[in-house]
Amino acid sequence: MIPGRVLDVSALVDIAVAKTRYSRHVVAMCLYRGGGLCVPSTALAAVYSIAPLDTQAELFDLIMGPGVTIDDLTAGKAPDIGELLDGANDVVAGHVVWCARNTHWPILTDRGDHLTLLDPRIMIDPIP
């Protein structure tokens, strides 16, 4: 399987609050095997807005680690993401799918059905 993952809001929340062990295990294995993690900045902002303050240190440690790339939503990406959304208003989902398209990595998420509506060709690693 492809060594990297794009982390959606649900994966970041799962990591922050340790809801399941699955996301933490996948992240650890990706990094251990020399793969990488892509964290869309829009997803990170959404998580910081909802995650309890005491869990945010866990996220900070993750995103500052080696092998982790924070993908910023730039003006250059905005037209592509807007086209991808095709009238939908979930900018975070569009950014996550854009990152998956560009890295060719699966998205670690619990909302794969929603994301594949934006692009049925993306790969999903579902959080159980």
PDB file of C-alpha atoms in Angstrom:
ATOM      1  CA  MET A   1       0.000   0.000   0.000  1.00  0.00           C
ATOM      2  CA  ILE A   2       1.040   3.589  -0.528  1.00  0.00           C
ATOM      3  CA  PRO A   3       3.133   4.728   2.471  1.00  0.00           C
ATOM      4  CA  GLY A   4       1.522   8.130   3.084  1.00  0.00           C
ATOM      5  CA  ARG A   5      -1.872   9.457   4.140  1.00  0.00           C
ATOM      6  CA  VAL A   6      -3.810  12.695   3.898  1.00  0.00           C
ATOM      7  CA  LEU A   7      -5.423  13.396   7.261  1.00  0.00           C
ATOM      8  CA  ASP A   8      -8.999  14.646   7.255  1.00  0.00           C
ATOM      9  CA  VAL A   9     -10.696  16.419  10.168  1.00  0.00           C
ATOM     10  CA  SER A  10     -12.037  13.133  11.514  1.00  0.00           C
ATOM     11  CA  ALA A  11      -8.568  11.543  11.524  1.00  0.00           C
ATOM     12  CA  LEU A  12      -7.039  14.537  13.304  1.00  0.00           C
ATOM     13  CA  VAL A  13      -9.813  14.507  15.920  1.00  0.00           C
ATOM     14  CA  ASP A  14      -9.357  10.762  16.350  1.00  0.00           C
ATOM     15  CA  ILE A  15      -5.649  11.287  16.944  1.00  0.00           C
ATOM     16  CA  ALA A  16      -6.186  14.221  19.314  1.00  0.00           C
ATOM     17  CA  VAL A  17      -8.766  12.607  21.577  1.00  0.00           C
ATOM     18  CA  ALA A  18      -7.679   8.967  21.099  1.00  0.00           C
ATOM     19  CA  LYS A  19     -11.218   7.990  20.139  1.00  0.00           C
ATOM     20  CA  THR A  20      -9.894   4.832  18.463  1.00  0.00           C
ATOM     21  CA  ARG A  21      -6.410   3.452  18.119  1.00  0.00           C
ATOM     22  CA  TYR A  22      -6.710   3.067  14.376  1.00  0.00           C
ATOM     23  CA  SER A  23      -5.668   6.565  13.289  1.00  0.00           C
ATOM     24  CA  ARG A  24      -2.682   6.659  15.627  1.00  0.00           C
ATOM     25  CA  HIS A  25      -1.607   3.231  14.382  1.00  0.00           C
ATOM     26  CA  VAL A  26      -1.877   4.228  10.706  1.00  0.00           C
ATOM     27  CA  VAL A  27       0.042   7.450  11.312  1.00  0.00           C
ATOM     28  CA  ALA A  28       2.784   5.609  13.208  1.00  0.00           C
ATOM     29  CA  MET A  29       3.114   2.974  10.482  1.00  0.00           C
ATOM     30  CA  CYS A  30       3.254   5.587   7.696  1.00  0.00           C
ATOM     31  CA  LEU A  31       6.043   7.445   9.438  1.00  0.00           C
ATOM     32  CA  TYR A  32       7.866   4.256  10.470  1.00  0.00           C
ATOM     33  CA  ARG A  33       7.869   2.969   6.887  1.00  0.00           C
ATOM     34  CA  GLY A  34       9.298   6.208   5.566  1.00  0.00           C
ATOM     35  CA  GLY A  35       6.055   7.539   4.170  1.00  0.00           C
ATOM     36  CA  GLY A  36       4.594  10.889   4.961  1.00  0.00           C
ATOM     37  CA  LEU A  37       1.547  12.641   6.218  1.00  0.00           C
ATOM     38  CA  CYS A  38      -0.207  15.539   4.549  1.00  0.00           C
ATOM     39  CA  VAL A  39      -2.303  17.752   6.814  1.00  0.00           C
ATOM     40  CA  PRO A  40      -4.426  20.314   4.970  1.00  0.00           C
ATOM     41  CA  SER A  41      -4.277  23.582   6.915  1.00  0.00           C
ATOM     42  CA  THR A  42      -8.037  24.000   6.589  1.00  0.00           C
ATOM     43  CA  ALA A  43      -8.609  20.648   8.306  1.00  0.00           C
ATOM     44  CA  LEU A  44      -6.149  21.592  11.033  1.00  0.00           C
ATOM     45  CA  ALA A  45      -7.949  24.899  11.644  1.00  0.00           C
ATOM     46  CA  ALA A  46     -11.290  23.079  11.864  1.00  0.00           C
ATOM     47  CA  VAL A  47      -9.878  20.656  14.430  1.00  0.00           C
ATOM     48  CA  TYR A  48      -8.355  23.428  16.532  1.00  0.00           C
ATOM     49  CA  SER A  49     -11.789  25.046  16.619  1.00  0.00           C
ATOM     50  CA  ILE A  50     -13.438  21.928  18.097  1.00  0.00           C
ATOM     51  CA  ALA A  51     -10.728  19.943  19.912  1.00  0.00           C
ATOM     52  CA  PRO A  52     -10.443  20.395  23.667  1.00  0.00           C
ATOM     53  CA  LEU A  53      -7.451  22.507  24.656  1.00  0.00           C
ATOM     54  CA  ASP A  54      -5.829  19.658  26.609  1.00  0.00           C
ATOM     55  CA  THR A  55      -5.685  17.503  23.441  1.00  0.00           C
ATOM     56  CA  GLN A  56      -4.144  20.155  21.221  1.00  0.00           C
ATOM     57  CA  ALA A  57      -0.618  19.387  22.477  1.00  0.00           C
ATOM     58  CA  GLU A  58      -0.942  15.935  20.884  1.00  0.00           C
ATOM     59  CA  LEU A  59      -1.778  17.552  17.549  1.00  0.00           C
ATOM     60  CA  PHE A  60       1.059  20.032  17.849  1.00  0.00           C
ATOM     61  CA  ASP A  61       3.541  17.203  18.448  1.00  0.00           C
ATOM     62  CA  LEU A  62       2.212  15.355  15.416  1.00  0.00           C
ATOM     63  CA  ILE A  63       2.306  18.250  12.969  1.00  0.00           C
ATOM     64  CA  MET A  64       5.760  19.380  14.028  1.00  0.00           C
ATOM     65  CA  GLY A  65       7.247  15.928  13.503  1.00  0.00           C
ATOM     66  CA  PRO A  66       9.416  14.785  10.617  1.00  0.00           C
ATOM     67  CA  GLY A  67       7.568  13.430   7.623  1.00  0.00           C
ATOM     68  CA  VAL A  68       4.552  15.702   8.174  1.00  0.00           C
ATOM     69  CA  THR A  69       3.670  18.385   5.638  1.00  0.00           C
ATOM     70  CA  ILE A  70       1.118  21.081   6.338  1.00  0.00           C
ATOM     71  CA  ASP A  71      -0.508  22.013   3.043  1.00  0.00           C
ATOM     72  CA  ASP A  72      -1.573  25.649   3.078  1.00  0.00           C
ATOM     73  CA  LEU A  73      -4.561  26.814   1.081  1.00  0.00           C
ATOM     74  CA  THR A  74      -3.014  29.390  -1.202  1.00  0.00           C
ATOM     75  CA  ALA A  75      -4.495  31.731  -3.768  1.00  0.00           C
ATOM     76  CA  GLY A  76      -2.975  29.543  -6.482  1.00  0.00           C
ATOM     77  CA  LYS A  77      -4.882  26.478  -5.280  1.00  0.00           C
ATOM     78  CA  ALA A  78      -8.200  28.267  -4.726  1.00  0.00           C
ATOM     79  CA  PRO A  79      -9.429  28.047  -8.356  1.00  0.00           C
ATOM     80  CA  ASP A  80      -8.732  24.301  -8.537  1.00  0.00           C
ATOM     81  CA  ILE A  81     -10.435  23.649  -5.210  1.00  0.00           C
ATOM     82  CA  GLY A  82     -13.381  25.819  -6.190  1.00  0.00           C
ATOM     83  CA  GLU A  83     -13.783  23.889  -9.427  1.00  0.00           C
ATOM     84  CA  LEU A  84     -13.546  20.614  -7.519  1.00  0.00           C
ATOM     85  CA  LEU A  85     -16.308  21.738  -5.136  1.00  0.00           C
ATOM     86  CA  ASP A  86     -18.644  22.532  -8.040  1.00  0.00           C
ATOM     87  CA  GLY A  87     -21.039  24.574  -5.921  1.00  0.00           C
ATOM     88  CA  ALA A  88     -20.600  22.679  -2.661  1.00  0.00           C
ATOM     89  CA  ASN A  89     -19.441  24.889   0.188  1.00  0.00           C
ATOM     90  CA  ASP A  90     -17.259  22.480   2.185  1.00  0.00           C
ATOM     91  CA  VAL A  91     -13.877  24.105   1.553  1.00  0.00           C
ATOM     92  CA  VAL A  92     -12.173  21.751   4.014  1.00  0.00           C
ATOM     93  CA  ALA A  93     -13.391  18.699   2.074  1.00  0.00           C
ATOM     94  CA  GLY A  94     -12.277  20.278  -1.184  1.00  0.00           C
ATOM     95  CA  HIS A  95      -8.816  20.997   0.226  1.00  0.00           C
ATOM     96  CA  VAL A  96      -8.507  17.439   1.578  1.00  0.00           C
ATOM     97  CA  VAL A  97      -9.468  15.944  -1.793  1.00  0.00           C
ATOM     98  CA  TRP A  98      -7.108  18.338  -3.586  1.00  0.00           C
ATOM     99  CA  CYS A  99      -4.273  17.122  -1.337  1.00  0.00           C
ATOM    100  CA  ALA A 100      -5.142  13.479  -2.015  1.00  0.00           C
ATOM    101  CA  ARG A 101      -5.102  14.107  -5.754  1.00  0.00           C
ATOM    102  CA  ASN A 102      -1.698  15.768  -5.572  1.00  0.00           C
ATOM    103  CA  THR A 103       0.009  13.329  -3.211  1.00  0.00           C
ATOM    104  CA  HIS A 104      -1.679  10.216  -4.643  1.00  0.00           C
ATOM    105  CA  TRP A 105      -2.205   9.076  -1.042  1.00  0.00           C
ATOM    106  CA  PRO A 106      -5.379   7.732   0.543  1.00  0.00           C
ATOM    107  CA  ILE A 107      -7.378   9.965   2.860  1.00  0.00           C
ATOM    108  CA  LEU A 108      -7.682   8.728   6.433  1.00  0.00           C
ATOM    109  CA  THR A 109     -11.277   9.644   7.283  1.00  0.00           C
ATOM    110  CA  ASP A 110     -14.654   8.550   8.565  1.00  0.00           C
ATOM    111  CA  ARG A 111     -16.472  10.471   5.838  1.00  0.00           C
ATOM    112  CA  GLY A 112     -15.257   8.705   2.734  1.00  0.00           C
ATOM    113  CA  ASP A 113     -18.722   8.698   1.145  1.00  0.00           C
ATOM    114  CA  HIS A 114     -18.828  12.502   1.283  1.00  0.00           C
ATOM    115  CA  LEU A 115     -15.293  12.929  -0.064  1.00  0.00           C
ATOM    116  CA  THR A 116     -15.701  10.478  -2.938  1.00  0.00           C
ATOM    117  CA  LEU A 117     -18.667  12.536  -4.155  1.00  0.00           C
ATOM    118  CA  LEU A 118     -16.113  15.242  -4.957  1.00  0.00           C
ATOM    119  CA  ASP A 119     -13.809  12.788  -6.727  1.00  0.00           C
ATOM    120  CA  PRO A 120     -14.729   9.098  -7.040  1.00  0.00           C
ATOM    121  CA  ARG A 121     -11.124   8.222  -7.983  1.00  0.00           C
ATOM    122  CA  ILE A 122      -9.548   9.169  -4.650  1.00  0.00           C
ATOM    123  CA  MET A 123      -8.531   6.415  -2.285  1.00  0.00           C
ATOM    124  CA  ILE A 124     -10.058   6.226   1.188  1.00  0.00           C
ATOM    125  CA  ASP A 125      -8.600   4.601   4.298  1.00  0.00           C
ATOM    126  CA  PRO A 126     -11.742   4.382   6.432  1.00  0.00           C
ATOM    127  CA  ILE A 127     -11.600   4.910  10.175  1.00  0.00           C
ATOM    128  CA  PRO A 128     -13.607   2.082  11.705  1.00  0.00           C
TER     129      PRO A 128
END
